PDB file of C-alpha atoms in Angstrom:
ATOM      1  CA  UNK A   1      42.147 123.867 211.270  1.00 45.00           C
ATOM      2  CA  UNK A   2      42.237 121.753 213.881  1.00 49.00           C
ATOM      3  CA  UNK A   3      41.484 122.447 217.963  1.00 50.00           C
ATOM      4  CA  UNK A   4      43.966 123.107 220.232  1.00 47.00           C
ATOM      5  CA  UNK A   5      43.268 119.809 221.962  1.00 53.00           C
ATOM      6  CA  UNK A   6      43.662 117.909 218.675  1.00 51.00           C
ATOM      7  CA  UNK A   7      46.713 119.055 218.566  1.00 58.00           C
ATOM      8  CA  UNK A   8      47.998 117.574 222.143  1.00 72.00           C
ATOM      9  CA  UNK A   9      46.265 114.145 221.798  1.00 81.00           C
ATOM     10  CA  UNK A  10      48.963 111.622 220.441  1.00 90.00           C
ATOM     11  CA  UNK A  11      47.880 109.608 217.535  1.00 92.00           C
ATOM     12  CA  UNK A  12      47.156 106.333 217.847  1.00 96.00           C
ATOM     13  CA  UNK A  13      49.721 103.678 217.561  1.00 95.00           C
ATOM     14  CA  UNK A  14      47.996 100.421 217.679  1.00 97.00           C
ATOM     15  CA  UNK A  15      44.952  99.163 216.347  1.00 98.00           C
ATOM     16  CA  UNK A  16      43.476  98.139 219.755  1.00 98.00           C
ATOM     17  CA  UNK A  17      44.281 101.685 220.568  1.00 97.00           C
ATOM     18  CA  UNK A  18      41.747 102.805 217.631  1.00 98.00           C
ATOM     19  CA  UNK A  19      39.447 100.813 219.427  1.00 98.00           C
ATOM     20  CA  UNK A  20      39.604 102.188 222.314  1.00 97.00           C
ATOM     21  CA  UNK A  21      39.258 105.827 221.221  1.00 97.00           C
ATOM     22  CA  UNK A  22      36.468 105.499 218.439  1.00 98.00           C
ATOM     23  CA  UNK A  23      34.266 103.399 221.846  1.00 97.00           C
ATOM     24  CA  UNK A  24      35.295 106.832 223.418  1.00 96.00           C
ATOM     25  CA  UNK A  25      33.038 108.834 220.868  1.00 96.00           C
ATOM     26  CA  UNK A  26      36.186 109.470 218.340  1.00 96.00           C
ATOM     27  CA  UNK A  27      34.828 109.157 214.399  1.00 97.00           C
ATOM     28  CA  UNK A  28      36.801 105.762 213.439  1.00 96.00           C
ATOM     29  CA  UNK A  29      37.707 106.827 210.255  1.00 95.00           C
ATOM     30  CA  UNK A  30      40.036 109.664 211.127  1.00 95.00           C
ATOM     31  CA  UNK A  31      41.423 107.592 213.441  1.00 97.00           C
ATOM     32  CA  UNK A  32      42.230 104.676 211.416  1.00 96.00           C
ATOM     33  CA  UNK A  33      44.563 107.370 209.358  1.00 94.00           C
ATOM     34  CA  UNK A  34      46.392 108.405 212.313  1.00 95.00           C
ATOM     35  CA  UNK A  35      46.912 104.601 212.984  1.00 96.00           C
ATOM     36  CA  UNK A  36      48.610 104.146 209.735  1.00 95.00           C
ATOM     37  CA  UNK A  37      50.782 107.433 209.470  1.00 92.00           C
ATOM     38  CA  UNK A  38      52.170 106.032 212.887  1.00 93.00           C
ATOM     39  CA  UNK A  39      52.478 102.419 211.373  1.00 95.00           C
ATOM     40  CA  UNK A  40      53.999 103.631 207.915  1.00 93.00           C
ATOM     41  CA  UNK A  41      56.520 105.674 209.891  1.00 91.00           C
ATOM     42  CA  UNK A  42      57.593 103.080 212.577  1.00 90.00           C
ATOM     43  CA  UNK A  43      60.363 100.222 212.552  1.00 91.00           C
ATOM     44  CA  UNK A  44      59.566  96.258 211.975  1.00 91.00           C
ATOM     45  CA  UNK A  45      59.388  96.195 215.829  1.00 93.00           C
ATOM     46  CA  UNK A  46      57.014  98.850 216.210  1.00 95.00           C
ATOM     47  CA  UNK A  47      54.786  98.031 213.219  1.00 96.00           C
ATOM     48  CA  UNK A  48      54.396  93.798 215.096  1.00 97.00           C
ATOM     49  CA  UNK A  49      53.407  95.620 218.246  1.00 97.00           C
ATOM     50  CA  UNK A  50      50.847  97.906 216.464  1.00 98.00           C
ATOM     51  CA  UNK A  51      48.964  94.842 215.310  1.00 98.00           C
ATOM     52  CA  UNK A  52      49.573  92.490 217.677  1.00 98.00           C
ATOM     53  CA  UNK A  53      46.657  92.878 220.550  1.00 98.00           C
ATOM     54  CA  UNK A  54      43.094  92.268 219.735  1.00 98.00           C
ATOM     55  CA  UNK A  55      41.193  95.366 219.241  1.00 98.00           C
ATOM     56  CA  UNK A  56      38.047  95.402 221.606  1.00 98.00           C
ATOM     57  CA  UNK A  57      34.603  95.547 219.618  1.00 97.00           C
ATOM     58  CA  UNK A  58      32.873  97.994 218.126  1.00 97.00           C
ATOM     59  CA  UNK A  59      30.510  97.423 215.526  1.00 97.00           C
ATOM     60  CA  UNK A  60      30.636  94.588 213.221  1.00 97.00           C
ATOM     61  CA  UNK A  61      32.114  96.384 210.186  1.00 97.00           C
ATOM     62  CA  UNK A  62      34.776  97.888 212.150  1.00 97.00           C
ATOM     63  CA  UNK A  63      35.618  94.843 213.842  1.00 98.00           C
ATOM     64  CA  UNK A  64      36.077  93.051 210.307  1.00 98.00           C
ATOM     65  CA  UNK A  65      37.617  96.160 208.989  1.00 97.00           C
ATOM     66  CA  UNK A  66      40.503  96.267 212.038  1.00 98.00           C
ATOM     67  CA  UNK A  67      40.996  92.327 211.655  1.00 98.00           C
ATOM     68  CA  UNK A  68      41.802  93.346 207.729  1.00 98.00           C
ATOM     69  CA  UNK A  69      43.904  95.913 207.958  1.00 97.00           C
ATOM     70  CA  UNK A  70      45.833  93.601 210.876  1.00 98.00           C
ATOM     71  CA  UNK A  71      45.974  91.039 208.420  1.00 98.00           C
ATOM     72  CA  UNK A  72      46.672  92.808 205.214  1.00 96.00           C
ATOM     73  CA  UNK A  73      49.741  94.606 206.919  1.00 96.00           C
ATOM     74  CA  UNK A  74      51.169  91.797 208.281  1.00 97.00           C
ATOM     75  CA  UNK A  75      51.000  90.267 205.102  1.00 95.00           C
ATOM     76  CA  UNK A  76      52.630  93.194 203.168  1.00 93.00           C
ATOM     77  CA  UNK A  77      55.203  93.605 205.706  1.00 94.00           C
ATOM     78  CA  UNK A  78      56.555  90.267 206.406  1.00 95.00           C
ATOM     79  CA  UNK A  79      54.820  90.004 210.127  1.00 97.00           C
ATOM     80  CA  UNK A  80      53.154  87.511 212.344  1.00 97.00           C
ATOM     81  CA  UNK A  81      49.615  87.564 211.534  1.00 98.00           C
ATOM     82  CA  UNK A  82      47.792  87.752 214.267  1.00 98.00           C
ATOM     83  CA  UNK A  83      45.346  85.363 215.541  1.00 98.00           C
ATOM     84  CA  UNK A  84      42.880  87.371 216.654  1.00 98.00           C
ATOM     85  CA  UNK A  85      42.381  88.028 213.328  1.00 98.00           C
ATOM     86  CA  UNK A  86      40.266  84.843 212.570  1.00 98.00           C
ATOM     87  CA  UNK A  87      37.899  85.168 215.459  1.00 97.00           C
ATOM     88  CA  UNK A  88      34.576  84.165 214.012  1.00 97.00           C
ATOM     89  CA  UNK A  89      32.867  88.305 215.010  1.00 96.00           C
ATOM     90  CA  UNK A  90      35.909  89.728 212.872  1.00 98.00           C
ATOM     91  CA  UNK A  91      33.997  88.754 209.534  1.00 98.00           C
ATOM     92  CA  UNK A  92      30.507  89.723 208.014  1.00 97.00           C
ATOM     93  CA  UNK A  93      27.910  88.009 206.708  1.00 96.00           C
ATOM     94  CA  UNK A  94      26.962  90.618 204.517  1.00 95.00           C
ATOM     95  CA  UNK A  95      29.048  92.427 202.035  1.00 94.00           C
ATOM     96  CA  UNK A  96      30.014  96.197 202.897  1.00 93.00           C
ATOM     97  CA  UNK A  97      31.044  98.015 200.033  1.00 92.00           C
ATOM     98  CA  UNK A  98      32.727 101.686 201.134  1.00 86.00           C
ATOM     99  CA  UNK A  99      31.633 104.455 199.906  1.00 79.00           C
ATOM    100  CA  UNK A 100      28.325 102.999 198.897  1.00 74.00           C
ATOM    101  CA  UNK A 101      27.725 104.062 195.364  1.00 74.00           C
ATOM    102  CA  UNK A 102      26.842 101.034 193.558  1.00 77.00           C
ATOM    103  CA  UNK A 103      28.736 102.320 190.130  1.00 76.00           C
ATOM    104  CA  UNK A 104      31.814 101.396 192.416  1.00 82.00           C
ATOM    105  CA  UNK A 105      31.225  97.642 192.969  1.00 86.00           C
ATOM    106  CA  UNK A 106      32.397  96.094 190.310  1.00 87.00           C
ATOM    107  CA  UNK A 107      35.767  97.744 190.658  1.00 85.00           C
ATOM    108  CA  UNK A 108      35.941  97.307 194.403  1.00 90.00           C
ATOM    109  CA  UNK A 109      35.252  93.591 194.235  1.00 88.00           C
ATOM    110  CA  UNK A 110      38.555  93.335 191.813  1.00 87.00           C
ATOM    111  CA  UNK A 111      40.523  95.759 193.420  1.00 89.00           C
ATOM    112  CA  UNK A 112      39.918  94.736 197.335  1.00 92.00           C
ATOM    113  CA  UNK A 113      43.024  93.256 198.864  1.00 95.00           C
ATOM    114  CA  UNK A 114      42.477  89.410 200.244  1.00 95.00           C
ATOM    115  CA  UNK A 115      42.423  90.068 204.116  1.00 96.00           C
ATOM    116  CA  UNK A 116      39.528  92.297 202.822  1.00 95.00           C
ATOM    117  CA  UNK A 117      37.485  90.205 200.546  1.00 96.00           C
ATOM    118  CA  UNK A 118      37.359  87.626 202.378  1.00 97.00           C
ATOM    119  CA  UNK A 119      35.712  89.243 204.922  1.00 97.00           C
ATOM    120  CA  UNK A 120      33.166  90.243 202.682  1.00 96.00           C
ATOM    121  CA  UNK A 121      34.514  94.250 202.718  1.00 95.00           C
ATOM    122  CA  UNK A 122      35.407  95.807 199.658  1.00 94.00           C
ATOM    123  CA  UNK A 123      37.628  98.862 199.386  1.00 91.00           C
ATOM    124  CA  UNK A 124      39.726 100.041 196.480  1.00 88.00           C
ATOM    125  CA  UNK A 125      43.137  98.835 196.290  1.00 87.00           C
ATOM    126  CA  UNK A 126      44.604 102.065 197.771  1.00 83.00           C
ATOM    127  CA  UNK A 127      42.255 102.185 200.757  1.00 82.00           C
ATOM    128  CA  UNK A 128      45.274 101.921 203.205  1.00 84.00           C
ATOM    129  CA  UNK A 129      47.446 104.293 201.441  1.00 79.00           C
ATOM    130  CA  UNK A 130      49.099 107.154 202.937  1.00 79.00           C
ATOM    131  CA  UNK A 131      51.956 109.888 201.924  1.00 64.00           C
ATOM    132  CA  UNK A 132      54.033 109.024 204.499  1.00 65.00           C
ATOM    133  CA  UNK A 133      54.000 105.428 203.205  1.00 63.00           C
ATOM    134  CA  UNK A 134      56.106 106.009 200.512  1.00 58.00           C
ATOM    135  CA  UNK A 135      58.592 108.831 201.925  1.00 56.00           C
ATOM    136  CA  UNK A 136      61.755 107.496 202.316  1.00 47.00           C
ATOM    137  CA  UNK A 137      62.965 103.970 202.610  1.00 44.00           C
ATOM    138  CA  UNK A 138      61.233 101.638 205.558  1.00 47.00           C
ATOM    139  CA  UNK A 139      63.046 101.517 208.846  1.00 44.00           C
ATOM    140  CA  UNK A 140      64.883  98.761 209.442  1.00 42.00           C
TER     141      UNK A 140
END
């Protein structure tokens, strides 16, 4: 069960908020999952605003990952792709494979969405899936 404080802190509604809170010491992965829950539950306008602002720099992998998330979600939902996702610091010099298991590399190479692959981040095809993503029809 989560602490009482966790119940009072709102989910991050934008990627720049994910970065600020991660820099403040909160774990990146849960913040990103909470962001996705908010994103999938929002209107198209809310979704566009959620990815528009450039997040602060955290660490190379996280910086590239946030850019990949923004680009992937924009393309998937027909939103404007933010210009900040093309900044050179939003791309990795060396490949990163989620999960860290050698046996998964081939699968991740094939499954990774384009926005991730072009940043040398290799994740599963459903890396951004959340239960809320499929609940009901998408808001307009």
